[in-house]
Amino acid sequence: MMKIVILEGKTIGNDMDLSCFKELGQVAVYDTTQEHEVAQRVKDADIVIMNKVPMNRENLVNATNLKMIAVTATGYNVLDKEYLDSRNITVANVAGYSTNAVAQHTISMALFLLHKLSYYDNYVKSGEYVKSELFTHFGEQIFELEGKNWGIIGLGAIGRGTARIAEALGCHIIYYSTSGRNKDAVYEQVDFDSLLHRSDIISVHAPLNSDTENLLNLQAFEKMKNTAILLNVARGPIVNERDLADALKEGMIGGAGLDVLTEEPMKKVNPLLEIQDSRKLLITPHIGWISKEARERLMKEVYLNIQAFQNGEKRNVV
């Protein structure tokens, strides 16, 4: 019976049932694993299930039984693929499991900011509504999505999912392809400057690479409408956090919603912590992908990847 080691069970959520993996082998589960703990924990493993902890020569050299690494994510940049290939260790990932969840989270952040929900919730809970002579309150302006320009940076699966929802809410969709290869006739393609100038909402769904790192910086914010909202659910370094903090303080843009940061967990020195007003800035701790349904899809795919490997089949092999 193969030995399966799950190194980062806690990163999937404590509400996930992992008992199905016992059908595939003898299972050892660790909530979290630091890089220096990997070697000891995988030394007898045939299959490793992991998420963020690095897999390389240093911590796998004595794992002589290792045959497969199953990644509980799409990205596998923490794996030394060259080394793993040299040992014929199979790597399989999972793509597309969180598309619906991330698109939904993107829309949720936009509505939170447009409707000034933090302000109005606090107005009621502070007791001010109890004192009011009116049935309603006009403390903050609210705007409709109908007729607004929604700019998409990165029109992949999540970008398209977001576009479909935004379009259903009445938005006109424009998009910028960071690679220049995406040609989607359904939506209007524009250059980067046009997207910045025209958009009322901009959401980022692009990969992190040399074309996108620091793409949203002070020069970009200066070209945006001062009422525009920026949403980043892609990768943290696409947005320059110091510049964003300054742009929000100076009123260059109307607001921002972030589910990803340059360093995660967030560091105490992050300049965005200077902005405590949730009407201007909403930050969520990388939760766009964590709907129960998305995580169930993820682990089912991991199970099927391992099952296929044991049956001599290639499934989601990278």
PDB file of C-alpha atoms in Angstrom:
ATOM      1  CA  MET A   1       0.000   0.000   0.000  1.00  0.00           C
ATOM      2  CA  MET A   2       1.350   3.412  -0.975  1.00  0.00           C
ATOM      3  CA  LYS A   3       2.130   5.943   1.731  1.00  0.00           C
ATOM      4  CA  ILE A   4       0.490   9.317   1.110  1.00  0.00           C
ATOM      5  CA  VAL A   5       1.649  12.349   3.098  1.00  0.00           C
ATOM      6  CA  ILE A   6      -0.509  15.486   3.218  1.00  0.00           C
ATOM      7  CA  LEU A   7       1.836  18.263   4.279  1.00  0.00           C
ATOM      8  CA  GLU A   8      -0.510  21.259   4.576  1.00  0.00           C
ATOM      9  CA  GLY A   9      -3.979  20.024   5.458  1.00  0.00           C
ATOM     10  CA  LYS A  10      -4.883  23.249   7.217  1.00  0.00           C
ATOM     11  CA  THR A  11      -4.496  25.236   3.982  1.00  0.00           C
ATOM     12  CA  ILE A  12      -7.522  23.373   2.601  1.00  0.00           C
ATOM     13  CA  GLY A  13      -9.690  24.175   5.634  1.00  0.00           C
ATOM     14  CA  ASN A  14     -10.597  22.111   8.660  1.00  0.00           C
ATOM     15  CA  ASP A  15     -14.077  21.511   7.245  1.00  0.00           C
ATOM     16  CA  MET A  16     -12.773  19.400   4.356  1.00  0.00           C
ATOM     17  CA  ASP A  17     -13.153  15.623   4.663  1.00  0.00           C
ATOM     18  CA  LEU A  18      -9.869  14.007   3.617  1.00  0.00           C
ATOM     19  CA  SER A  19     -10.877  10.457   4.483  1.00  0.00           C
ATOM     20  CA  CYS A  20     -11.300   9.564   0.790  1.00  0.00           C
ATOM     21  CA  PHE A  21      -7.519   9.443   0.418  1.00  0.00           C
ATOM     22  CA  LYS A  22      -7.443   6.404   2.719  1.00  0.00           C
ATOM     23  CA  GLU A  23      -8.904   4.486  -0.227  1.00  0.00           C
ATOM     24  CA  LEU A  24      -5.682   5.181  -2.105  1.00  0.00           C
ATOM     25  CA  GLY A  25      -3.128   4.346   0.556  1.00  0.00           C
ATOM     26  CA  GLN A  26      -1.849   4.828   4.071  1.00  0.00           C
ATOM     27  CA  VAL A  27      -2.348   8.502   4.897  1.00  0.00           C
ATOM     28  CA  ALA A  28      -0.429  10.832   7.213  1.00  0.00           C
ATOM     29  CA  VAL A  29      -1.809  14.355   7.618  1.00  0.00           C
ATOM     30  CA  TYR A  30       0.034  17.420   8.916  1.00  0.00           C
ATOM     31  CA  ASP A  31      -1.798  20.718   9.441  1.00  0.00           C
ATOM     32  CA  THR A  32       1.192  22.799   8.343  1.00  0.00           C
ATOM     33  CA  THR A  33       4.756  22.029   7.338  1.00  0.00           C
ATOM     34  CA  GLN A  34       7.776  24.309   7.337  1.00  0.00           C
ATOM     35  CA  GLU A  35      10.479  23.806   4.735  1.00  0.00           C
ATOM     36  CA  HIS A  36      12.939  22.423   7.287  1.00  0.00           C
ATOM     37  CA  GLU A  37      10.370  19.790   8.324  1.00  0.00           C
ATOM     38  CA  VAL A  38       9.765  18.398   4.835  1.00  0.00           C
ATOM     39  CA  ALA A  39      12.685  15.946   4.647  1.00  0.00           C
ATOM     40  CA  GLN A  40      11.709  14.061   7.798  1.00  0.00           C
ATOM     41  CA  ARG A  41       8.013  13.928   6.965  1.00  0.00           C
ATOM     42  CA  VAL A  42       8.357  12.680   3.381  1.00  0.00           C
ATOM     43  CA  LYS A  43      11.312  10.314   3.728  1.00  0.00           C
ATOM     44  CA  ASP A  44       9.104   7.222   3.346  1.00  0.00           C
ATOM     45  CA  ALA A  45       6.365   8.749   1.203  1.00  0.00           C
ATOM     46  CA  ASP A  46       5.294   7.446  -2.183  1.00  0.00           C
ATOM     47  CA  ILE A  47       2.973  10.392  -2.827  1.00  0.00           C
ATOM     48  CA  VAL A  48       3.074  13.896  -1.344  1.00  0.00           C
ATOM     49  CA  ILE A  49       0.110  16.275  -1.339  1.00  0.00           C
ATOM     50  CA  MET A  50       1.225  19.887  -0.865  1.00  0.00           C
ATOM     51  CA  ASN A  51       0.347  23.505  -1.543  1.00  0.00           C
ATOM     52  CA  LYS A  52       2.955  26.184  -0.752  1.00  0.00           C
ATOM     53  CA  VAL A  53       5.918  24.490   0.910  1.00  0.00           C
ATOM     54  CA  PRO A  54       8.942  24.226  -1.455  1.00  0.00           C
ATOM     55  CA  MET A  55       9.832  20.852  -2.991  1.00  0.00           C
ATOM     56  CA  ASN A  56      13.479  20.662  -4.035  1.00  0.00           C
ATOM     57  CA  ARG A  57      16.649  18.600  -4.014  1.00  0.00           C
ATOM     58  CA  GLU A  58      17.566  19.651  -0.481  1.00  0.00           C
ATOM     59  CA  ASN A  59      14.421  18.333   1.169  1.00  0.00           C
ATOM     60  CA  LEU A  60      13.628  15.429  -1.181  1.00  0.00           C
ATOM     61  CA  VAL A  61      17.027  13.846  -1.744  1.00  0.00           C
ATOM     62  CA  ASN A  62      16.370  11.137   0.874  1.00  0.00           C
ATOM     63  CA  ALA A  63      12.759  10.530  -0.182  1.00  0.00           C
ATOM     64  CA  THR A  64      13.799   7.555  -2.266  1.00  0.00           C
ATOM     65  CA  ASN A  65      10.278   6.122  -2.590  1.00  0.00           C
ATOM     66  CA  LEU A  66       8.729   9.354  -3.856  1.00  0.00           C
ATOM     67  CA  LYS A  67       6.831   8.859  -7.098  1.00  0.00           C
ATOM     68  CA  MET A  68       4.320  11.698  -7.273  1.00  0.00           C
ATOM     69  CA  ILE A  69       3.612  15.190  -5.960  1.00  0.00           C
ATOM     70  CA  ALA A  70      -0.037  16.267  -6.064  1.00  0.00           C
ATOM     71  CA  VAL A  71      -0.414  20.043  -5.835  1.00  0.00           C
ATOM     72  CA  THR A  72      -3.563  21.418  -4.209  1.00  0.00           C
ATOM     73  CA  ALA A  73      -3.416  24.487  -6.431  1.00  0.00           C
ATOM     74  CA  THR A  74      -2.884  25.589 -10.016  1.00  0.00           C
ATOM     75  CA  GLY A  75       0.557  27.158  -9.594  1.00  0.00           C
ATOM     76  CA  TYR A  76       3.611  25.013  -8.931  1.00  0.00           C
ATOM     77  CA  ASN A  77       6.388  27.591  -8.910  1.00  0.00           C
ATOM     78  CA  VAL A  78       7.614  26.341  -5.486  1.00  0.00           C
ATOM     79  CA  LEU A  79       8.580  23.019  -7.069  1.00  0.00           C
ATOM     80  CA  ASP A  80      12.030  22.434  -8.557  1.00  0.00           C
ATOM     81  CA  LYS A  81      10.593  20.911 -11.709  1.00  0.00           C
ATOM     82  CA  GLU A  82      13.986  20.221 -13.274  1.00  0.00           C
ATOM     83  CA  TYR A  83      15.061  18.166 -10.275  1.00  0.00           C
ATOM     84  CA  LEU A  84      11.735  16.331 -10.075  1.00  0.00           C
ATOM     85  CA  ASP A  85      11.888  15.505 -13.777  1.00  0.00           C
ATOM     86  CA  SER A  86      15.413  14.142 -13.351  1.00  0.00           C
ATOM     87  CA  ARG A  87      13.999  11.671 -10.836  1.00  0.00           C
ATOM     88  CA  ASN A  88      10.882  10.885 -12.893  1.00  0.00           C
ATOM     89  CA  ILE A  89       8.647  12.182 -10.112  1.00  0.00           C
ATOM     90  CA  THR A  90       5.224  13.000 -11.530  1.00  0.00           C
ATOM     91  CA  VAL A  91       3.684  16.396 -10.711  1.00  0.00           C
ATOM     92  CA  ALA A  92      -0.055  17.010 -11.122  1.00  0.00           C
ATOM     93  CA  ASN A  93      -1.936  20.227 -10.405  1.00  0.00           C
ATOM     94  CA  VAL A  94      -5.549  21.410 -10.502  1.00  0.00           C
ATOM     95  CA  ALA A  95      -6.848  24.224 -12.710  1.00  0.00           C
ATOM     96  CA  GLY A  96     -10.224  25.923 -12.929  1.00  0.00           C
ATOM     97  CA  TYR A  97     -11.629  24.811  -9.579  1.00  0.00           C
ATOM     98  CA  SER A  98     -12.028  28.351  -8.194  1.00  0.00           C
ATOM     99  CA  THR A  99     -13.164  30.278 -11.275  1.00  0.00           C
ATOM    100  CA  ASN A 100     -16.726  30.822 -10.053  1.00  0.00           C
ATOM    101  CA  ALA A 101     -15.646  31.640  -6.509  1.00  0.00           C
ATOM    102  CA  VAL A 102     -13.053  34.260  -7.493  1.00  0.00           C
ATOM    103  CA  ALA A 103     -15.364  35.918 -10.020  1.00  0.00           C
ATOM    104  CA  GLN A 104     -18.083  36.105  -7.359  1.00  0.00           C
ATOM    105  CA  HIS A 105     -15.644  37.570  -4.838  1.00  0.00           C
ATOM    106  CA  THR A 106     -14.566  40.209  -7.350  1.00  0.00           C
ATOM    107  CA  ILE A 107     -18.158  41.348  -7.818  1.00  0.00           C
ATOM    108  CA  SER A 108     -18.740  41.258  -4.053  1.00  0.00           C
ATOM    109  CA  MET A 109     -15.844  43.631  -3.418  1.00  0.00           C
ATOM    110  CA  ALA A 110     -17.083  46.020  -6.091  1.00  0.00           C
ATOM    111  CA  LEU A 111     -20.562  46.146  -4.576  1.00  0.00           C
ATOM    112  CA  PHE A 112     -19.175  46.557  -1.057  1.00  0.00           C
ATOM    113  CA  LEU A 113     -17.255  49.640  -2.166  1.00  0.00           C
ATOM    114  CA  LEU A 114     -19.927  51.099  -4.468  1.00  0.00           C
ATOM    115  CA  HIS A 115     -22.635  50.782  -1.833  1.00  0.00           C
ATOM    116  CA  LYS A 116     -20.422  52.048   1.026  1.00  0.00           C
ATOM    117  CA  LEU A 117     -21.621  49.080   3.063  1.00  0.00           C
ATOM    118  CA  SER A 118     -19.066  49.553   5.841  1.00  0.00           C
ATOM    119  CA  TYR A 119     -20.312  53.102   6.445  1.00  0.00           C
ATOM    120  CA  TYR A 120     -24.015  52.241   6.460  1.00  0.00           C
ATOM    121  CA  ASP A 121     -23.576  49.143   8.608  1.00  0.00           C
ATOM    122  CA  ASN A 122     -21.613  51.199  11.137  1.00  0.00           C
ATOM    123  CA  TYR A 123     -24.238  53.967  11.005  1.00  0.00           C
ATOM    124  CA  VAL A 124     -26.909  51.538  12.146  1.00  0.00           C
ATOM    125  CA  LYS A 125     -24.839  49.610  14.690  1.00  0.00           C
ATOM    126  CA  SER A 126     -23.442  52.777  16.264  1.00  0.00           C
ATOM    127  CA  GLY A 127     -26.956  53.753  17.306  1.00  0.00           C
ATOM    128  CA  GLU A 128     -27.240  56.752  14.990  1.00  0.00           C
ATOM    129  CA  TYR A 129     -30.123  55.233  13.022  1.00  0.00           C
ATOM    130  CA  VAL A 130     -32.133  54.890  16.226  1.00  0.00           C
ATOM    131  CA  LYS A 131     -31.858  58.663  16.681  1.00  0.00           C
ATOM    132  CA  SER A 132     -32.841  59.475  13.105  1.00  0.00           C
ATOM    133  CA  GLU A 133     -35.989  61.378  12.185  1.00  0.00           C
ATOM    134  CA  LEU A 134     -35.939  59.864   8.668  1.00  0.00           C
ATOM    135  CA  PHE A 135     -36.502  56.279   7.510  1.00  0.00           C
ATOM    136  CA  THR A 136     -33.396  56.554   5.342  1.00  0.00           C
ATOM    137  CA  HIS A 137     -29.954  58.162   5.481  1.00  0.00           C
ATOM    138  CA  PHE A 138     -27.957  60.046   2.839  1.00  0.00           C
ATOM    139  CA  GLY A 139     -24.519  59.987   4.447  1.00  0.00           C
ATOM    140  CA  GLU A 140     -22.602  58.528   1.496  1.00  0.00           C
ATOM    141  CA  GLN A 141     -23.323  58.499  -2.229  1.00  0.00           C
ATOM    142  CA  ILE A 142     -24.145  55.137  -3.813  1.00  0.00           C
ATOM    143  CA  PHE A 143     -23.652  54.415  -7.519  1.00  0.00           C
ATOM    144  CA  GLU A 144     -25.248  51.877  -9.847  1.00  0.00           C
ATOM    145  CA  LEU A 145     -23.280  49.541 -12.081  1.00  0.00           C
ATOM    146  CA  GLU A 146     -25.720  50.042 -14.946  1.00  0.00           C
ATOM    147  CA  GLY A 147     -23.959  51.923 -17.740  1.00  0.00           C
ATOM    148  CA  LYS A 148     -20.508  51.833 -16.145  1.00  0.00           C
ATOM    149  CA  ASN A 149     -17.342  50.751 -17.967  1.00  0.00           C
ATOM    150  CA  TRP A 150     -15.807  47.672 -16.359  1.00  0.00           C
ATOM    151  CA  GLY A 151     -12.201  47.157 -17.400  1.00  0.00           C
ATOM    152  CA  ILE A 152     -10.701  43.678 -17.238  1.00  0.00           C
ATOM    153  CA  ILE A 153      -6.945  43.139 -17.108  1.00  0.00           C
ATOM    154  CA  GLY A 154      -6.374  39.515 -18.077  1.00  0.00           C
ATOM    155  CA  LEU A 155      -9.309  37.916 -19.867  1.00  0.00           C
ATOM    156  CA  GLY A 156      -8.714  34.319 -18.868  1.00  0.00           C
ATOM    157  CA  ALA A 157     -11.317  32.049 -17.293  1.00  0.00           C
ATOM    158  CA  ILE A 158     -11.762  34.193 -14.162  1.00  0.00           C
ATOM    159  CA  GLY A 159     -11.675  37.420 -16.161  1.00  0.00           C
ATOM    160  CA  ARG A 160     -14.376  36.108 -18.471  1.00  0.00           C
ATOM    161  CA  GLY A 161     -16.429  34.880 -15.526  1.00  0.00           C
ATOM    162  CA  THR A 162     -16.242  38.309 -13.929  1.00  0.00           C
ATOM    163  CA  ALA A 163     -17.099  39.970 -17.245  1.00  0.00           C
ATOM    164  CA  ARG A 164     -20.246  37.856 -17.639  1.00  0.00           C
ATOM    165  CA  ILE A 165     -21.554  38.841 -14.202  1.00  0.00           C
ATOM    166  CA  ALA A 166     -20.639  42.513 -14.621  1.00  0.00           C
ATOM    167  CA  GLU A 167     -22.302  42.570 -18.028  1.00  0.00           C
ATOM    168  CA  ALA A 168     -25.458  41.050 -16.536  1.00  0.00           C
ATOM    169  CA  LEU A 169     -25.453  43.934 -14.040  1.00  0.00           C
ATOM    170  CA  GLY A 170     -25.435  46.441 -16.895  1.00  0.00           C
ATOM    171  CA  CYS A 171     -21.740  47.168 -17.382  1.00  0.00           C
ATOM    172  CA  HIS A 172     -19.961  47.695 -20.684  1.00  0.00           C
ATOM    173  CA  ILE A 173     -16.916  45.419 -20.723  1.00  0.00           C
ATOM    174  CA  ILE A 174     -13.548  46.468 -22.074  1.00  0.00           C
ATOM    175  CA  TYR A 175     -10.349  44.502 -21.627  1.00  0.00           C
ATOM    176  CA  TYR A 176      -6.593  44.727 -21.918  1.00  0.00           C
ATOM    177  CA  SER A 177      -4.552  41.657 -22.800  1.00  0.00           C
ATOM    178  CA  THR A 178      -1.197  41.859 -21.019  1.00  0.00           C
ATOM    179  CA  SER A 179       0.326  39.304 -23.384  1.00  0.00           C
ATOM    180  CA  GLY A 180      -1.316  40.725 -26.510  1.00  0.00           C
ATOM    181  CA  ARG A 181      -2.357  37.212 -27.528  1.00  0.00           C
ATOM    182  CA  ASN A 182      -5.926  37.242 -26.219  1.00  0.00           C
ATOM    183  CA  LYS A 183      -8.364  38.271 -28.942  1.00  0.00           C
ATOM    184  CA  ASP A 184     -11.937  37.932 -27.672  1.00  0.00           C
ATOM    185  CA  ALA A 185     -14.436  39.270 -30.180  1.00  0.00           C
ATOM    186  CA  VAL A 186     -17.231  39.237 -27.584  1.00  0.00           C
ATOM    187  CA  TYR A 187     -15.735  42.182 -25.713  1.00  0.00           C
ATOM    188  CA  GLU A 188     -14.003  45.390 -26.736  1.00  0.00           C
ATOM    189  CA  GLN A 189     -10.222  45.154 -26.621  1.00  0.00           C
ATOM    190  CA  VAL A 190      -8.336  48.349 -25.743  1.00  0.00           C
ATOM    191  CA  ASP A 191      -4.782  49.371 -24.964  1.00  0.00           C
ATOM    192  CA  PHE A 192      -3.670  49.858 -21.377  1.00  0.00           C
ATOM    193  CA  ASP A 193      -3.946  53.657 -21.319  1.00  0.00           C
ATOM    194  CA  SER A 194      -7.465  53.555 -22.783  1.00  0.00           C
ATOM    195  CA  LEU A 195      -8.534  51.053 -20.155  1.00  0.00           C
ATOM    196  CA  LEU A 196      -7.177  53.293 -17.388  1.00  0.00           C
ATOM    197  CA  HIS A 197      -8.838  56.435 -18.749  1.00  0.00           C
ATOM    198  CA  ARG A 198     -12.237  54.893 -19.538  1.00  0.00           C
ATOM    199  CA  SER A 199     -12.914  52.405 -16.752  1.00  0.00           C
ATOM    200  CA  ASP A 200     -15.157  53.039 -13.761  1.00  0.00           C
ATOM    201  CA  ILE A 201     -14.119  49.693 -12.292  1.00  0.00           C
ATOM    202  CA  ILE A 202     -10.911  47.833 -13.102  1.00  0.00           C
ATOM    203  CA  SER A 203     -10.422  44.227 -12.023  1.00  0.00           C
ATOM    204  CA  VAL A 204      -7.109  42.402 -12.361  1.00  0.00           C
ATOM    205  CA  HIS A 205      -7.063  38.704 -13.322  1.00  0.00           C
ATOM    206  CA  ALA A 206      -3.673  38.443 -15.040  1.00  0.00           C
ATOM    207  CA  PRO A 207      -0.716  36.204 -14.177  1.00  0.00           C
ATOM    208  CA  LEU A 208       2.361  37.674 -12.518  1.00  0.00           C
ATOM    209  CA  ASN A 209       5.236  38.016 -14.964  1.00  0.00           C
ATOM    210  CA  SER A 210       7.640  40.632 -16.292  1.00  0.00           C
ATOM    211  CA  ASP A 211       4.791  42.295 -18.205  1.00  0.00           C
ATOM    212  CA  THR A 212       2.492  42.651 -15.191  1.00  0.00           C
ATOM    213  CA  GLU A 213       4.727  43.183 -12.161  1.00  0.00           C
ATOM    214  CA  ASN A 214       4.195  46.747 -10.849  1.00  0.00           C
ATOM    215  CA  LEU A 215       1.744  47.360 -13.715  1.00  0.00           C
ATOM    216  CA  LEU A 216      -0.618  49.336 -11.472  1.00  0.00           C
ATOM    217  CA  ASN A 217       1.629  52.079 -10.119  1.00  0.00           C
ATOM    218  CA  LEU A 218       1.418  55.814  -9.502  1.00  0.00           C
ATOM    219  CA  GLN A 219       1.635  56.619 -13.204  1.00  0.00           C
ATOM    220  CA  ALA A 220      -1.304  54.305 -13.851  1.00  0.00           C
ATOM    221  CA  PHE A 221      -3.375  55.708 -10.982  1.00  0.00           C
ATOM    222  CA  GLU A 222      -2.845  59.247 -12.291  1.00  0.00           C
ATOM    223  CA  LYS A 223      -4.567  58.214 -15.536  1.00  0.00           C
ATOM    224  CA  MET A 224      -7.621  56.688 -13.832  1.00  0.00           C
ATOM    225  CA  LYS A 225     -10.848  58.485 -12.996  1.00  0.00           C
ATOM    226  CA  ASN A 226     -10.860  59.897  -9.489  1.00  0.00           C
ATOM    227  CA  THR A 227     -14.055  57.906  -8.868  1.00  0.00           C
ATOM    228  CA  ALA A 228     -12.687  54.626 -10.260  1.00  0.00           C
ATOM    229  CA  ILE A 229     -12.411  51.450  -8.209  1.00  0.00           C
ATOM    230  CA  LEU A 230      -9.468  49.047  -8.558  1.00  0.00           C
ATOM    231  CA  LEU A 231      -9.900  45.351  -7.694  1.00  0.00           C
ATOM    232  CA  ASN A 232      -6.996  42.890  -7.560  1.00  0.00           C
ATOM    233  CA  VAL A 233      -7.761  39.184  -7.208  1.00  0.00           C
ATOM    234  CA  ALA A 234      -4.756  37.991  -9.250  1.00  0.00           C
ATOM    235  CA  ARG A 235      -1.273  38.429  -7.730  1.00  0.00           C
ATOM    236  CA  GLY A 236      -0.160  41.032  -5.205  1.00  0.00           C
ATOM    237  CA  PRO A 237       2.950  42.403  -6.948  1.00  0.00           C
ATOM    238  CA  ILE A 238       0.887  43.509  -9.950  1.00  0.00           C
ATOM    239  CA  VAL A 239      -0.126  46.478  -7.779  1.00  0.00           C
ATOM    240  CA  ASN A 240       2.475  48.775  -6.237  1.00  0.00           C
ATOM    241  CA  GLU A 241       1.189  48.954  -2.671  1.00  0.00           C
ATOM    242  CA  ARG A 242       3.043  52.130  -1.667  1.00  0.00           C
ATOM    243  CA  ASP A 243       1.725  53.917  -4.743  1.00  0.00           C
ATOM    244  CA  LEU A 244      -1.801  52.641  -4.148  1.00  0.00           C
ATOM    245  CA  ALA A 245      -1.778  53.905  -0.573  1.00  0.00           C
ATOM    246  CA  ASP A 246      -0.654  57.326  -1.772  1.00  0.00           C
ATOM    247  CA  ALA A 247      -3.217  57.374  -4.577  1.00  0.00           C
ATOM    248  CA  LEU A 248      -6.040  56.607  -2.156  1.00  0.00           C
ATOM    249  CA  LYS A 249      -4.847  59.219   0.338  1.00  0.00           C
ATOM    250  CA  GLU A 250      -4.652  61.888  -2.363  1.00  0.00           C
ATOM    251  CA  GLY A 251      -7.984  60.985  -3.954  1.00  0.00           C
ATOM    252  CA  MET A 252      -6.502  59.956  -7.297  1.00  0.00           C
ATOM    253  CA  ILE A 253      -8.933  57.024  -7.398  1.00  0.00           C
ATOM    254  CA  GLY A 254     -12.186  56.335  -5.601  1.00  0.00           C
ATOM    255  CA  GLY A 255     -11.349  53.073  -3.884  1.00  0.00           C
ATOM    256  CA  ALA A 256      -9.682  49.686  -4.042  1.00  0.00           C
ATOM    257  CA  GLY A 257     -10.452  46.107  -3.117  1.00  0.00           C
ATOM    258  CA  LEU A 258      -7.620  43.595  -2.729  1.00  0.00           C
ATOM    259  CA  ASP A 259      -7.687  39.876  -2.074  1.00  0.00           C
ATOM    260  CA  VAL A 260      -3.973  39.422  -2.759  1.00  0.00           C
ATOM    261  CA  LEU A 261      -0.889  41.183  -1.440  1.00  0.00           C
ATOM    262  CA  THR A 262       2.805  41.262  -2.271  1.00  0.00           C
ATOM    263  CA  GLU A 263       3.561  39.330   0.921  1.00  0.00           C
ATOM    264  CA  GLU A 264       1.080  36.957   2.503  1.00  0.00           C
ATOM    265  CA  PRO A 265       0.346  36.921   5.388  1.00  0.00           C
ATOM    266  CA  MET A 266       0.435  40.725   5.429  1.00  0.00           C
ATOM    267  CA  LYS A 267       3.445  42.403   7.044  1.00  0.00           C
ATOM    268  CA  LYS A 268       3.100  45.068   9.741  1.00  0.00           C
ATOM    269  CA  VAL A 269       5.060  47.513   7.569  1.00  0.00           C
ATOM    270  CA  ASN A 270       2.655  47.247   4.632  1.00  0.00           C
ATOM    271  CA  PRO A 271       1.765  50.852   3.665  1.00  0.00           C
ATOM    272  CA  LEU A 272      -1.843  49.865   3.014  1.00  0.00           C
ATOM    273  CA  LEU A 273      -2.356  49.526   6.778  1.00  0.00           C
ATOM    274  CA  GLU A 274      -2.120  53.318   6.880  1.00  0.00           C
ATOM    275  CA  ILE A 275      -5.635  53.385   5.409  1.00  0.00           C
ATOM    276  CA  GLN A 276      -8.236  52.181   7.891  1.00  0.00           C
ATOM    277  CA  ASP A 277     -11.262  53.625   6.086  1.00  0.00           C
ATOM    278  CA  SER A 278     -13.128  50.679   4.533  1.00  0.00           C
ATOM    279  CA  ARG A 279     -15.031  53.065   2.271  1.00  0.00           C
ATOM    280  CA  LYS A 280     -11.763  53.576   0.410  1.00  0.00           C
ATOM    281  CA  LEU A 281      -9.938  50.295   0.863  1.00  0.00           C
ATOM    282  CA  LEU A 282     -11.176  46.750   1.379  1.00  0.00           C
ATOM    283  CA  ILE A 283      -8.610  44.006   1.957  1.00  0.00           C
ATOM    284  CA  THR A 284      -9.547  40.355   2.340  1.00  0.00           C
ATOM    285  CA  PRO A 285      -6.981  37.670   3.325  1.00  0.00           C
ATOM    286  CA  HIS A 286      -6.759  35.719   0.055  1.00  0.00           C
ATOM    287  CA  ILE A 287     -10.236  34.216   0.405  1.00  0.00           C
ATOM    288  CA  GLY A 288     -11.529  34.544  -3.142  1.00  0.00           C
ATOM    289  CA  TRP A 289     -10.903  30.841  -3.830  1.00  0.00           C
ATOM    290  CA  ILE A 290     -12.177  29.360  -0.563  1.00  0.00           C
ATOM    291  CA  SER A 291     -15.866  28.752  -1.194  1.00  0.00           C
ATOM    292  CA  LYS A 292     -16.812  25.317   0.130  1.00  0.00           C
ATOM    293  CA  GLU A 293     -17.763  24.240  -3.371  1.00  0.00           C
ATOM    294  CA  ALA A 294     -14.415  25.326  -4.829  1.00  0.00           C
ATOM    295  CA  ARG A 295     -12.427  23.473  -2.188  1.00  0.00           C
ATOM    296  CA  GLU A 296     -14.535  20.358  -2.635  1.00  0.00           C
ATOM    297  CA  ARG A 297     -13.858  20.504  -6.387  1.00  0.00           C
ATOM    298  CA  LEU A 298     -10.162  20.992  -5.676  1.00  0.00           C
ATOM    299  CA  MET A 299      -9.805  17.953  -3.431  1.00  0.00           C
ATOM    300  CA  LYS A 300     -11.906  15.768  -5.706  1.00  0.00           C
ATOM    301  CA  GLU A 301      -9.534  16.659  -8.546  1.00  0.00           C
ATOM    302  CA  VAL A 302      -6.494  15.887  -6.387  1.00  0.00           C
ATOM    303  CA  TYR A 303      -8.042  12.513  -5.518  1.00  0.00           C
ATOM    304  CA  LEU A 304      -8.691  11.750  -9.193  1.00  0.00           C
ATOM    305  CA  ASN A 305      -5.152  12.832 -10.138  1.00  0.00           C
ATOM    306  CA  ILE A 306      -3.668  10.364  -7.647  1.00  0.00           C
ATOM    307  CA  GLN A 307      -6.075   7.606  -8.636  1.00  0.00           C
ATOM    308  CA  ALA A 308      -5.180   8.077 -12.298  1.00  0.00           C
ATOM    309  CA  PHE A 309      -1.461   7.970 -11.463  1.00  0.00           C
ATOM    310  CA  GLN A 310      -1.890   4.715  -9.578  1.00  0.00           C
ATOM    311  CA  ASN A 311      -3.698   3.290 -12.582  1.00  0.00           C
ATOM    312  CA  GLY A 312      -0.829   4.248 -14.877  1.00  0.00           C
ATOM    313  CA  GLU A 313      -2.691   7.165 -16.445  1.00  0.00           C
ATOM    314  CA  LYS A 314      -1.605  10.765 -16.916  1.00  0.00           C
ATOM    315  CA  ARG A 315      -4.094  13.294 -15.562  1.00  0.00           C
ATOM    316  CA  ASN A 316      -3.337  17.006 -15.111  1.00  0.00           C
ATOM    317  CA  VAL A 317       0.369  16.210 -15.264  1.00  0.00           C
ATOM    318  CA  VAL A 318       2.582  19.275 -15.668  1.00  0.00           C
TER     319      VAL A 318
END
